[in-house]
């Protein structure tokens, strides 16, 4: 009769062990009982980069990479992109359910009324160099917020946690927009309570001398959809950073600054920039087949293609492609789009890409949209961090409530020198002593 266990025979000792299997996993700690003798520490699993290790139970985001499925709280990303707003989606991620009308009104009111930052935050930002990278500014200023809200360190209090989540979702767009204004040498624009989340962000970014900035509704909606698509992606590098840093019970501003730092890396939040560079380098439609041949020979990668988890069309890429069409109708067609479309067309039919299950990912078209909205490349990771703030907070809040979690602390396989005696400096062979 089938039982939900795994029998492991240790061929070093001939002993067998029965380990429970639940939800398609075994618990790594169950391996510890497997020892060659009493002195043995016990068997561990070795999993660099967590390729096959679940670090948590989560009910926030579901991905089926083989089938190209992404859902927040069970709701398909396609439906959320079509019918929801970013703030409603943020509520879903943070609270686990879609809000009622009253709850959404309360949530919107709360977020709207926390968009302002202390004037000293502004002074702090003014201290950056004129050409400071906006993502470097965002990371630093988010970390600095912990000094403005010392009560945030009481992370065991659910009410304190909830209050900081509201503050962060509200203030990150303000800091993001101001980091852009700073690099442009423009005065910072204060948030306006009458505007919606995305309209307010666009106003803080682009308002000049006019009394009120009116964003084009199609562009505002396009950005709203991008925010929804980027709001969470389960245990990716930055979400894992948020949870790991948060597991030390530090305040969420410090943890979120760490998560944003993880996002800053080119392997995480920076691929859309690489796509734009690649399209510009290709330059002309007729160069596309030659470029594809070079990729197939291993002389570079088709950026914006392939994904560790999706082995099918990234569902976000499909939606983004549609959004791109709507944006270009307003802004005019970016000639690089034709190159992107041609690359996609050829790659989707080419055996090299088909056999390796390489499909467009979220970054293939997002950079083109950001560029059409008038954003410099340096702002791309910042644009990612704004909506991902909700995802990071959802992951952090879930971790804080999870009774199974402890401080995140992996094991290692030590491969360094065995114990040896200290060698005095003058006796170290082959090295010159340098007088300082
Ligand atoms: C995303 C990415 C890092 C995932 O990598 P991964 O899961 O570790 O996959 P691998 O690097 O093992 O690649 C598997 C195979 O596909 C090939 N491959 C993967 N992505 C490719 C790409 N974008 N262009 C050409 N070939 C690619 C690899 O060369 C490898 O081929 P091989 O089996 O002949 O050696 C990778 O697909 C990539 O570099 N993509 C481009 C960058 C990008 O768009 N990143 C944004 C992700 S959201």
Short mmCIF file of C-alpha atoms and ligand atoms in Angstrom, two decimals:
data_model
loop_
_atom_site.label_atom_id
_atom_site.label_comp_id
_atom_site.label_asym_id
_atom_site.label_seq_id
_atom_site.Cartn_x
_atom_site.Cartn_y
_atom_site.Cartn_z
CA UNK A 1 0.00 0.00 0.00
CA UNK A 2 1.29 3.49 -0.89
CA UNK A 3 2.38 5.65 2.02
CA UNK A 4 3.50 9.26 1.96
CA UNK A 5 7.05 8.49 2.94
CA UNK A 6 10.43 8.17 1.33
CA UNK A 7 12.68 5.27 2.23
CA UNK A 8 16.35 6.15 2.11
CA UNK A 9 19.03 3.49 2.31
CA UNK A 10 22.42 4.75 3.40
CA UNK A 11 24.86 2.56 1.49
CA UNK A 12 27.67 3.72 3.78
CA UNK A 13 26.05 1.86 6.69
CA UNK A 14 23.36 -0.33 5.10
CA UNK A 15 20.76 1.32 7.34
CA UNK A 16 17.34 2.43 6.04
CA UNK A 17 15.30 5.45 7.11
CA UNK A 18 11.72 6.40 6.45
CA UNK A 19 11.16 10.12 5.93
CA UNK A 20 7.69 11.73 5.63
CA UNK A 21 6.72 13.31 2.31
CA UNK A 22 4.23 16.21 2.51
CA UNK A 23 3.25 18.62 -0.27
CA UNK A 24 5.82 17.01 -2.56
CA UNK A 25 8.69 17.78 -0.23
CA UNK A 26 10.80 16.16 2.42
CA UNK A 27 12.11 18.21 5.30
CA UNK A 28 15.83 18.72 5.00
CA UNK A 29 16.12 18.45 8.80
CA UNK A 30 14.82 14.85 8.59
CA UNK A 31 18.07 13.97 6.83
CA UNK A 32 20.04 14.91 9.93
CA UNK A 33 19.24 11.54 11.62
CA UNK A 34 21.25 9.81 8.86
CA UNK A 35 24.70 9.32 10.36
CA UNK A 36 27.66 7.02 9.84
CA UNK A 37 28.42 7.03 13.57
CA UNK A 38 27.54 8.94 16.73
CA UNK A 39 30.20 11.56 16.03
CA UNK A 40 28.74 12.35 12.62
CA UNK A 41 26.86 15.69 12.41
CA UNK A 42 24.26 14.06 10.14
CA UNK A 43 23.38 14.33 6.48
CA UNK A 44 22.67 17.76 5.00
CA UNK A 45 21.35 18.77 1.59
CA UNK A 46 23.59 21.00 -0.54
CA UNK A 47 21.69 23.47 -2.71
CA UNK A 48 23.63 26.51 -3.91
CA UNK A 49 21.27 29.24 -5.18
CA UNK A 50 18.27 27.32 -3.75
CA UNK A 51 17.58 25.51 -7.02
CA UNK A 52 15.44 22.88 -5.35
CA UNK A 53 14.74 24.13 -1.85
CA UNK A 54 11.44 25.59 -0.67
CA UNK A 55 12.27 28.12 2.04
CA UNK A 56 8.72 28.87 3.12
CA UNK A 57 5.04 28.09 2.81
CA UNK A 58 3.30 30.95 1.08
CA UNK A 59 -0.18 31.81 -0.09
CA UNK A 60 0.71 35.06 -1.86
CA UNK A 61 1.79 34.23 -5.42
CA UNK A 62 1.56 31.06 -7.48
CA UNK A 63 3.71 30.40 -10.55
CA UNK A 64 3.56 27.38 -12.84
CA UNK A 65 6.54 28.02 -15.09
CA UNK A 66 5.87 25.13 -17.46
CA UNK A 67 2.36 26.29 -18.20
CA UNK A 68 3.07 30.03 -18.06
CA UNK A 69 0.76 30.72 -15.12
CA UNK A 70 1.05 33.57 -12.62
CA UNK A 71 -1.60 34.23 -9.97
CA UNK A 72 -1.78 36.54 -6.95
CA UNK A 73 -3.94 35.03 -4.18
CA UNK A 74 -5.38 32.65 -6.79
CA UNK A 75 -6.42 35.40 -9.21
CA UNK A 76 -4.88 35.07 -12.70
CA UNK A 77 -2.53 37.92 -13.56
CA UNK A 78 -4.42 38.46 -16.83
CA UNK A 79 -7.65 39.23 -14.94
CA UNK A 80 -5.92 41.52 -12.46
CA UNK A 81 -4.18 43.42 -15.28
CA UNK A 82 -7.51 43.79 -17.05
CA UNK A 83 -9.81 44.61 -14.15
CA UNK A 84 -7.87 45.67 -11.07
CA UNK A 85 -5.85 48.69 -10.01
CA UNK A 86 -2.40 48.70 -8.50
CA UNK A 87 -3.66 49.73 -5.05
CA UNK A 88 -6.33 47.04 -5.06
CA UNK A 89 -3.72 44.46 -6.11
CA UNK A 90 -1.39 45.71 -3.36
CA UNK A 91 -4.23 45.19 -0.85
CA UNK A 92 -4.73 41.65 -2.19
CA UNK A 93 -1.04 40.86 -1.75
CA UNK A 94 -0.75 42.36 1.71
CA UNK A 95 -4.12 41.14 3.11
CA UNK A 96 -4.63 37.96 1.11
CA UNK A 97 -8.11 38.89 -0.18
CA UNK A 98 -9.55 41.44 -2.57
CA UNK A 99 -10.94 44.38 -0.56
CA UNK A 100 -14.62 45.21 -0.18
CA UNK A 101 -15.62 48.63 -1.48
CA UNK A 102 -15.31 50.13 2.01
CA UNK A 103 -11.97 48.44 2.67
CA UNK A 104 -10.58 49.68 -0.65
CA UNK A 105 -11.75 53.22 0.09
CA UNK A 106 -10.08 53.07 3.54
CA UNK A 107 -6.85 51.59 2.13
CA UNK A 108 -6.71 54.20 -0.67
CA UNK A 109 -7.34 56.99 1.83
CA UNK A 110 -4.59 55.71 4.13
CA UNK A 111 -2.00 55.28 1.37
CA UNK A 112 -2.87 58.67 -0.13
CA UNK A 113 -2.41 60.40 3.22
CA UNK A 114 1.02 58.92 3.81
CA UNK A 115 2.67 59.96 0.54
CA UNK A 116 4.41 63.01 2.03
CA UNK A 117 7.84 62.59 3.56
CA UNK A 118 9.49 64.57 6.35
CA UNK A 119 11.23 67.71 5.03
CA UNK A 120 14.53 66.35 6.29
CA UNK A 121 14.13 63.45 3.86
CA UNK A 122 14.06 66.07 1.13
CA UNK A 123 17.18 67.73 2.51
CA UNK A 124 18.86 64.35 2.69
CA UNK A 125 18.07 63.74 -0.98
CA UNK A 126 19.32 67.18 -1.94
CA UNK A 127 22.70 66.14 -0.53
CA UNK A 128 23.29 63.56 -3.24
CA UNK A 129 25.60 64.39 -6.16
CA UNK A 130 23.87 65.92 -9.18
CA UNK A 131 24.42 62.72 -11.18
CA UNK A 132 23.58 60.20 -8.42
CA UNK A 133 21.99 56.99 -9.72
CA UNK A 134 18.29 57.15 -8.75
CA UNK A 135 18.31 53.53 -7.55
CA UNK A 136 21.24 54.24 -5.23
CA UNK A 137 19.25 57.18 -3.87
CA UNK A 138 16.10 55.11 -3.41
CA UNK A 139 17.92 52.35 -1.53
CA UNK A 140 19.65 54.82 0.80
CA UNK A 141 16.62 56.97 1.47
CA UNK A 142 14.36 53.99 2.20
CA UNK A 143 16.96 52.79 4.73
CA UNK A 144 17.08 56.31 6.18
CA UNK A 145 13.30 56.23 6.78
CA UNK A 146 13.91 53.88 9.72
CA UNK A 147 15.47 56.82 11.56
CA UNK A 148 12.27 58.83 11.10
CA UNK A 149 10.04 56.05 12.43
CA UNK A 150 11.93 54.46 15.35
CA UNK A 151 8.72 52.73 16.50
CA UNK A 152 8.99 50.57 13.36
CA UNK A 153 11.55 48.41 15.17
CA UNK A 154 8.71 46.93 17.28
CA UNK A 155 8.20 44.33 14.58
CA UNK A 156 6.39 41.87 16.85
CA UNK A 157 3.39 44.22 17.02
CA UNK A 158 1.03 43.51 14.09
CA UNK A 159 -0.39 47.05 14.19
CA UNK A 160 3.07 48.59 13.95
CA UNK A 161 3.87 46.27 11.04
CA UNK A 162 0.67 47.23 9.21
CA UNK A 163 1.35 50.95 9.70
CA UNK A 164 4.82 50.68 8.18
CA UNK A 165 3.45 48.72 5.21
CA UNK A 166 1.10 51.61 4.44
CA UNK A 167 3.90 54.14 4.85
CA UNK A 168 6.26 52.28 2.55
CA UNK A 169 3.73 51.69 -0.24
CA UNK A 170 2.85 55.39 -0.02
CA UNK A 171 6.31 56.93 0.28
CA UNK A 172 8.39 54.83 -2.11
CA UNK A 173 6.79 56.52 -5.19
CA UNK A 174 7.53 59.95 -3.71
CA UNK A 175 11.18 59.07 -3.10
CA UNK A 176 11.37 57.39 -6.54
CA UNK A 177 10.01 60.46 -8.33
CA UNK A 178 12.25 62.81 -6.36
CA UNK A 179 15.33 60.72 -7.20
CA UNK A 180 14.44 61.27 -10.88
CA UNK A 181 13.85 65.02 -10.39
CA UNK A 182 17.20 65.25 -8.61
CA UNK A 183 19.12 63.75 -11.54
CA UNK A 184 17.36 66.22 -13.83
CA UNK A 185 18.12 69.20 -11.59
CA UNK A 186 14.39 69.87 -11.27
CA UNK A 187 12.57 70.98 -8.11
CA UNK A 188 10.86 68.15 -6.28
CA UNK A 189 7.08 68.03 -6.77
CA UNK A 190 4.98 67.33 -3.68
CA UNK A 191 2.29 64.64 -3.77
CA UNK A 192 -1.31 65.67 -4.36
CA UNK A 193 -4.07 63.96 -2.43
CA UNK A 194 -6.71 64.45 -5.11
CA UNK A 195 -4.82 62.29 -7.57
CA UNK A 196 -4.85 58.51 -7.77
CA UNK A 197 -1.72 56.48 -6.99
CA UNK A 198 -0.34 56.34 -10.54
CA UNK A 199 -1.52 59.80 -11.63
CA UNK A 200 0.12 61.25 -8.52
CA UNK A 201 3.38 59.46 -9.31
CA UNK A 202 3.35 60.80 -12.88
CA UNK A 203 2.66 64.29 -11.55
CA UNK A 204 5.60 64.08 -9.13
CA UNK A 205 7.77 62.92 -12.05
CA UNK A 206 6.78 65.23 -14.87
CA UNK A 207 4.98 68.35 -13.60
CA UNK A 208 6.73 71.53 -14.63
CA UNK A 209 5.21 75.02 -14.26
CA UNK A 210 1.60 74.04 -14.93
CA UNK A 211 -0.74 74.16 -11.89
CA UNK A 212 -1.80 70.56 -12.46
CA UNK A 213 -0.17 67.78 -14.45
CA UNK A 214 -2.67 65.83 -16.54
CA UNK A 215 -1.29 62.42 -17.47
CA UNK A 216 -2.60 60.93 -20.72
CA UNK A 217 -5.19 58.34 -19.57
CA UNK A 218 -3.74 55.63 -21.84
CA UNK A 219 -0.23 56.18 -20.44
CA UNK A 220 -1.52 56.28 -16.88
CA UNK A 221 -3.36 53.00 -17.41
CA UNK A 222 -0.30 51.44 -19.08
CA UNK A 223 1.84 52.30 -16.08
CA UNK A 224 -0.86 51.00 -13.73
CA UNK A 225 -0.80 47.68 -15.58
CA UNK A 226 3.01 47.54 -15.41
CA UNK A 227 2.73 48.16 -11.66
CA UNK A 228 0.25 45.27 -11.31
CA UNK A 229 2.46 42.91 -13.33
CA UNK A 230 5.55 43.71 -11.28
CA UNK A 231 3.93 43.67 -7.83
CA UNK A 232 5.14 40.22 -6.76
CA UNK A 233 6.87 37.14 -8.13
CA UNK A 234 7.11 34.77 -5.14
CA UNK A 235 10.55 33.76 -3.81
CA UNK A 236 12.82 35.65 -6.22
CA UNK A 237 16.18 37.11 -5.20
CA UNK A 238 14.83 40.34 -3.67
CA UNK A 239 11.83 38.69 -1.95
CA UNK A 240 14.23 36.19 -0.45
CA UNK A 241 16.45 39.08 0.68
CA UNK A 242 13.43 40.81 2.27
CA UNK A 243 12.49 37.68 4.17
CA UNK A 244 16.06 36.84 5.19
CA UNK A 245 16.83 40.35 6.45
CA UNK A 246 13.39 40.58 8.07
CA UNK A 247 13.99 37.28 9.86
CA UNK A 248 16.56 39.09 12.03
CA UNK A 249 13.61 41.23 13.23
CA UNK A 250 15.11 44.43 11.92
CA UNK A 251 12.65 47.19 10.98
CA UNK A 252 11.00 46.91 7.53
CA UNK A 253 12.69 50.05 6.14
CA UNK A 254 16.11 48.46 6.60
CA UNK A 255 14.86 45.14 5.22
CA UNK A 256 13.22 46.78 2.22
CA UNK A 257 16.36 48.74 1.44
CA UNK A 258 18.17 45.38 1.31
CA UNK A 259 15.52 43.92 -0.97
CA UNK A 260 15.78 46.95 -3.27
CA UNK A 261 19.56 46.50 -3.32
CA UNK A 262 19.05 42.93 -4.53
CA UNK A 263 16.75 44.22 -7.26
CA UNK A 264 19.41 46.71 -8.38
CA UNK A 265 21.60 43.88 -9.70
CA UNK A 266 21.66 43.33 -13.47
CA UNK A 267 20.63 39.68 -13.09
CA UNK A 268 17.40 40.75 -11.39
CA UNK A 269 15.99 44.19 -12.15
CA UNK A 270 18.36 45.22 -14.90
CA UNK A 271 17.55 42.95 -17.84
CA UNK A 272 15.20 45.42 -19.57
CA UNK A 273 18.10 47.84 -19.86
CA UNK A 274 20.13 45.09 -21.54
CA UNK A 275 17.25 44.51 -23.99
CA UNK A 276 17.26 48.17 -25.03
CA UNK A 277 21.03 48.13 -25.52
CA UNK A 278 20.74 44.96 -27.59
CA UNK A 279 17.97 46.40 -29.81
CA UNK A 280 19.97 49.58 -30.36
CA UNK A 281 23.08 47.57 -31.24
CA UNK A 282 21.14 45.49 -33.78
CA UNK A 283 19.93 48.79 -35.22
CA UNK A 284 18.16 47.59 -38.38
CA UNK A 285 15.62 44.93 -39.25
CA UNK A 286 17.93 43.33 -41.80
CA UNK A 287 20.54 42.72 -39.06
CA UNK A 288 18.12 40.53 -37.06
CA UNK A 289 18.80 37.14 -38.76
CA UNK A 290 22.57 37.64 -38.43
CA UNK A 291 22.16 38.52 -34.76
CA UNK A 292 20.08 35.39 -34.14
CA UNK A 293 22.77 33.27 -35.81
CA UNK A 294 25.44 34.78 -33.55
CA UNK A 295 23.30 34.00 -30.47
CA UNK A 296 22.92 30.40 -31.66
CA UNK A 297 26.69 30.13 -32.02
CA UNK A 298 26.96 31.15 -28.37
CA UNK A 299 28.31 34.63 -29.12
CA UNK A 300 25.89 36.37 -26.76
CA UNK A 301 22.36 35.96 -25.51
CA UNK A 302 19.03 37.12 -26.77
CA UNK A 303 18.26 39.42 -23.85
CA UNK A 304 14.69 39.38 -22.58
CA UNK A 305 14.38 35.74 -23.55
CA UNK A 306 14.47 32.76 -21.24
CA UNK A 307 13.62 32.50 -17.56
CA UNK A 308 14.67 30.28 -14.67
CA UNK A 309 11.05 29.50 -13.83
CA UNK A 310 9.03 30.08 -17.02
CA UNK A 311 9.63 27.44 -19.66
CA UNK A 312 6.71 28.85 -21.61
CA UNK A 313 5.64 32.35 -22.67
CA UNK A 314 5.95 34.56 -19.55
CA UNK A 315 2.29 35.55 -19.00
CA UNK A 316 3.40 39.08 -18.13
CA UNK A 317 5.20 39.44 -21.47
CA UNK A 318 1.94 38.74 -23.33
CA UNK A 319 0.13 41.51 -21.43
CA UNK A 320 3.05 43.92 -21.76
CA UNK A 321 3.14 43.45 -25.52
CA UNK A 322 -0.47 44.60 -25.68
CA UNK A 323 0.26 47.53 -23.37
CA UNK A 324 3.19 48.51 -25.60
CA UNK A 325 0.85 48.79 -28.59
CA UNK A 326 -1.46 51.09 -26.62
CA UNK A 327 1.44 53.25 -25.45
CA UNK A 328 2.95 53.59 -28.93
CA UNK A 329 -0.40 54.71 -30.29
CA UNK A 330 -0.03 57.76 -28.04
CA UNK A 331 3.72 58.34 -28.12
CA UNK A 332 4.45 57.25 -31.66
CA UNK A 333 6.10 54.02 -32.64
CA UNK A 334 9.58 53.34 -31.35
CA UNK A 335 11.57 51.96 -34.32
CA UNK A 336 13.22 49.50 -31.93
CA UNK A 337 9.82 47.82 -31.52
CA UNK A 338 9.99 46.49 -35.07
CA UNK A 339 13.35 44.92 -34.29
CA UNK A 340 11.91 43.39 -31.12
CA UNK A 341 8.91 41.97 -32.99
CA UNK A 342 11.14 40.50 -35.68
CA UNK A 343 13.46 38.94 -33.09
CA UNK A 344 10.48 37.41 -31.32
CA UNK A 345 8.98 36.10 -34.57
CA UNK A 346 12.19 34.37 -35.66
CA UNK A 347 13.05 33.07 -32.19
CA UNK A 348 9.62 31.53 -31.62
CA UNK A 349 10.03 29.44 -34.77
CA UNK A 350 13.70 28.61 -34.47
CA UNK A 351 14.63 25.12 -33.26
CA UNK A 352 17.42 26.48 -31.00
CA UNK A 353 14.99 28.58 -28.96
CA UNK A 354 12.04 26.20 -29.19
CA UNK A 355 14.02 23.16 -27.97
CA UNK A 356 15.42 25.15 -25.05
CA UNK A 357 11.98 26.53 -24.19
CA UNK A 358 13.19 30.12 -24.53
CA UNK A 359 10.30 32.57 -24.72
CA UNK A 360 10.06 36.33 -24.20
CA UNK A 361 10.10 37.29 -20.53
CA UNK A 362 8.69 40.37 -18.79
CA UNK A 363 11.74 42.44 -19.66
CA UNK A 364 11.55 42.01 -23.41
CA UNK A 365 9.04 44.84 -23.89
CA UNK A 366 8.99 46.73 -20.55
CA UNK A 367 12.11 48.81 -21.34
CA UNK A 368 10.57 49.97 -24.61
CA UNK A 369 7.50 51.17 -22.74
CA UNK A 370 9.52 52.98 -20.09
CA UNK A 371 11.53 54.66 -22.82
CA UNK A 372 8.35 55.72 -24.59
CA UNK A 373 7.14 57.25 -21.30
CA UNK A 374 10.27 59.41 -21.37
CA UNK A 375 12.20 57.61 -18.63
CA UNK A 376 15.98 57.29 -18.67
CA UNK A 377 17.41 53.78 -18.35
CA UNK A 378 18.67 54.48 -14.83
CA UNK A 379 15.04 54.80 -13.71
CA UNK A 380 14.09 51.30 -14.91
CA UNK A 381 14.98 49.46 -11.67
CA UNK A 382 13.29 52.25 -9.69
CA UNK A 383 10.12 51.72 -11.73
CA UNK A 384 10.31 48.04 -10.79
CA UNK A 385 10.85 48.79 -7.08
CA UNK A 386 7.74 50.98 -6.76
CA UNK A 387 5.16 48.19 -7.26
CA UNK A 388 7.42 45.45 -5.88
CA UNK A 389 7.31 47.27 -2.54
CA UNK A 390 3.85 45.74 -2.01
CA UNK A 391 5.20 42.26 -2.82
CA UNK A 392 8.20 42.64 -0.53
CA UNK A 393 5.93 43.78 2.31
CA UNK A 394 3.50 40.92 1.71
CA UNK A 395 6.39 38.45 1.87
CA UNK A 396 7.77 40.11 5.01
CA UNK A 397 4.38 40.17 6.76
CA UNK A 398 3.74 36.53 5.92
CA UNK A 399 7.19 35.61 7.26
CA UNK A 400 6.56 37.55 10.47
CA UNK A 401 3.36 35.55 11.14
CA UNK A 402 4.88 32.18 10.24
CA UNK A 403 5.48 30.20 13.43
CA UNK A 404 7.88 27.86 11.61
CA UNK A 405 10.28 30.62 10.63
CA UNK A 406 13.39 31.52 12.56
CA UNK A 407 16.34 33.70 11.69
CA UNK A 408 17.41 32.65 8.19
CA UNK A 409 20.77 31.00 8.50
CA UNK A 410 21.95 28.45 5.96
CA UNK A 411 24.58 25.80 6.56
CA UNK A 412 27.80 25.60 4.56
CA UNK A 413 30.19 22.94 3.37
CA UNK A 414 33.50 24.13 4.72
CA UNK A 415 36.21 23.49 2.14
CA UNK A 416 38.98 25.65 3.59
CA UNK A 417 42.22 24.74 5.37
CA UNK A 418 42.26 22.28 8.27
CA UNK A 419 43.45 23.62 11.61
CA UNK A 420 47.03 24.92 11.39
CA UNK A 421 49.35 26.98 13.56
CA UNK A 422 49.70 30.68 13.05
CA UNK A 423 52.85 31.58 11.08
CA UNK A 424 54.61 34.74 12.25
CA UNK A 425 54.81 37.31 9.49
CA UNK A 426 58.59 37.14 9.03
CA UNK A 427 58.48 33.36 8.54
CA UNK A 428 55.94 33.35 5.67
CA UNK A 429 57.86 31.92 2.73
CA UNK A 430 57.76 33.62 -0.65
CA UNK A 431 56.55 36.94 0.61
CA UNK A 432 58.55 40.11 0.92
CA UNK A 433 58.11 42.02 4.15
CA UNK A 434 57.03 45.51 3.29
CA UNK A 435 57.94 48.25 5.71
CA UNK A 436 54.99 50.58 6.17
C1 LIG B 1 17.00 34.26 -17.47
C2 LIG B 1 18.18 33.32 -17.57
C3 LIG B 1 19.33 33.87 -16.70
C4 LIG B 1 17.76 31.93 -17.06
O1 LIG B 1 18.88 31.13 -17.07
P1 LIG B 1 18.87 29.57 -16.69
O2 LIG B 1 17.55 29.13 -16.24
O3 LIG B 1 20.01 29.39 -15.75
O4 LIG B 1 19.13 28.87 -18.09
P2 LIG B 1 20.52 28.46 -18.67
O5 LIG B 1 21.49 29.60 -18.59
O6 LIG B 1 20.91 27.16 -18.01
O7 LIG B 1 20.17 28.20 -20.20
C5 LIG B 1 19.67 26.97 -20.73
C6 LIG B 1 20.04 26.89 -22.21
O8 LIG B 1 19.38 27.94 -22.96
C7 LIG B 1 20.32 28.85 -23.50
N1 LIG B 1 19.82 30.20 -23.23
C8 LIG B 1 19.18 30.61 -22.10
N2 LIG B 1 18.78 31.90 -22.24
C9 LIG B 1 19.18 32.28 -23.48
C10 LIG B 1 19.06 33.47 -24.20
N3 LIG B 1 18.44 34.53 -23.67
N4 LIG B 1 19.59 33.53 -25.45
C11 LIG B 1 20.20 32.47 -26.00
N5 LIG B 1 20.34 31.30 -25.35
C12 LIG B 1 19.84 31.20 -24.11
C13 LIG B 1 21.62 28.58 -22.75
O9 LIG B 1 22.75 28.91 -23.55
C14 LIG B 1 21.52 27.11 -22.49
O10 LIG B 1 21.80 26.44 -23.70
P3 LIG B 1 22.67 25.07 -23.68
O11 LIG B 1 21.79 24.08 -22.98
O12 LIG B 1 22.92 24.77 -25.10
O13 LIG B 1 23.92 25.39 -22.91
C15 LIG B 1 18.64 33.19 -19.04
O14 LIG B 1 17.60 32.68 -19.84
C16 LIG B 1 19.15 34.51 -19.62
O15 LIG B 1 20.32 34.85 -19.44
N6 LIG B 1 18.26 35.30 -20.29
C17 LIG B 1 18.64 36.57 -20.82
C18 LIG B 1 18.62 37.62 -19.71
C19 LIG B 1 17.22 37.98 -19.29
O16 LIG B 1 16.37 38.25 -20.11
N7 LIG B 1 17.00 38.02 -17.96
C20 LIG B 1 15.73 38.46 -17.42
C21 LIG B 1 15.03 37.38 -16.67
S1 LIG B 1 13.46 37.94 -16.11
#
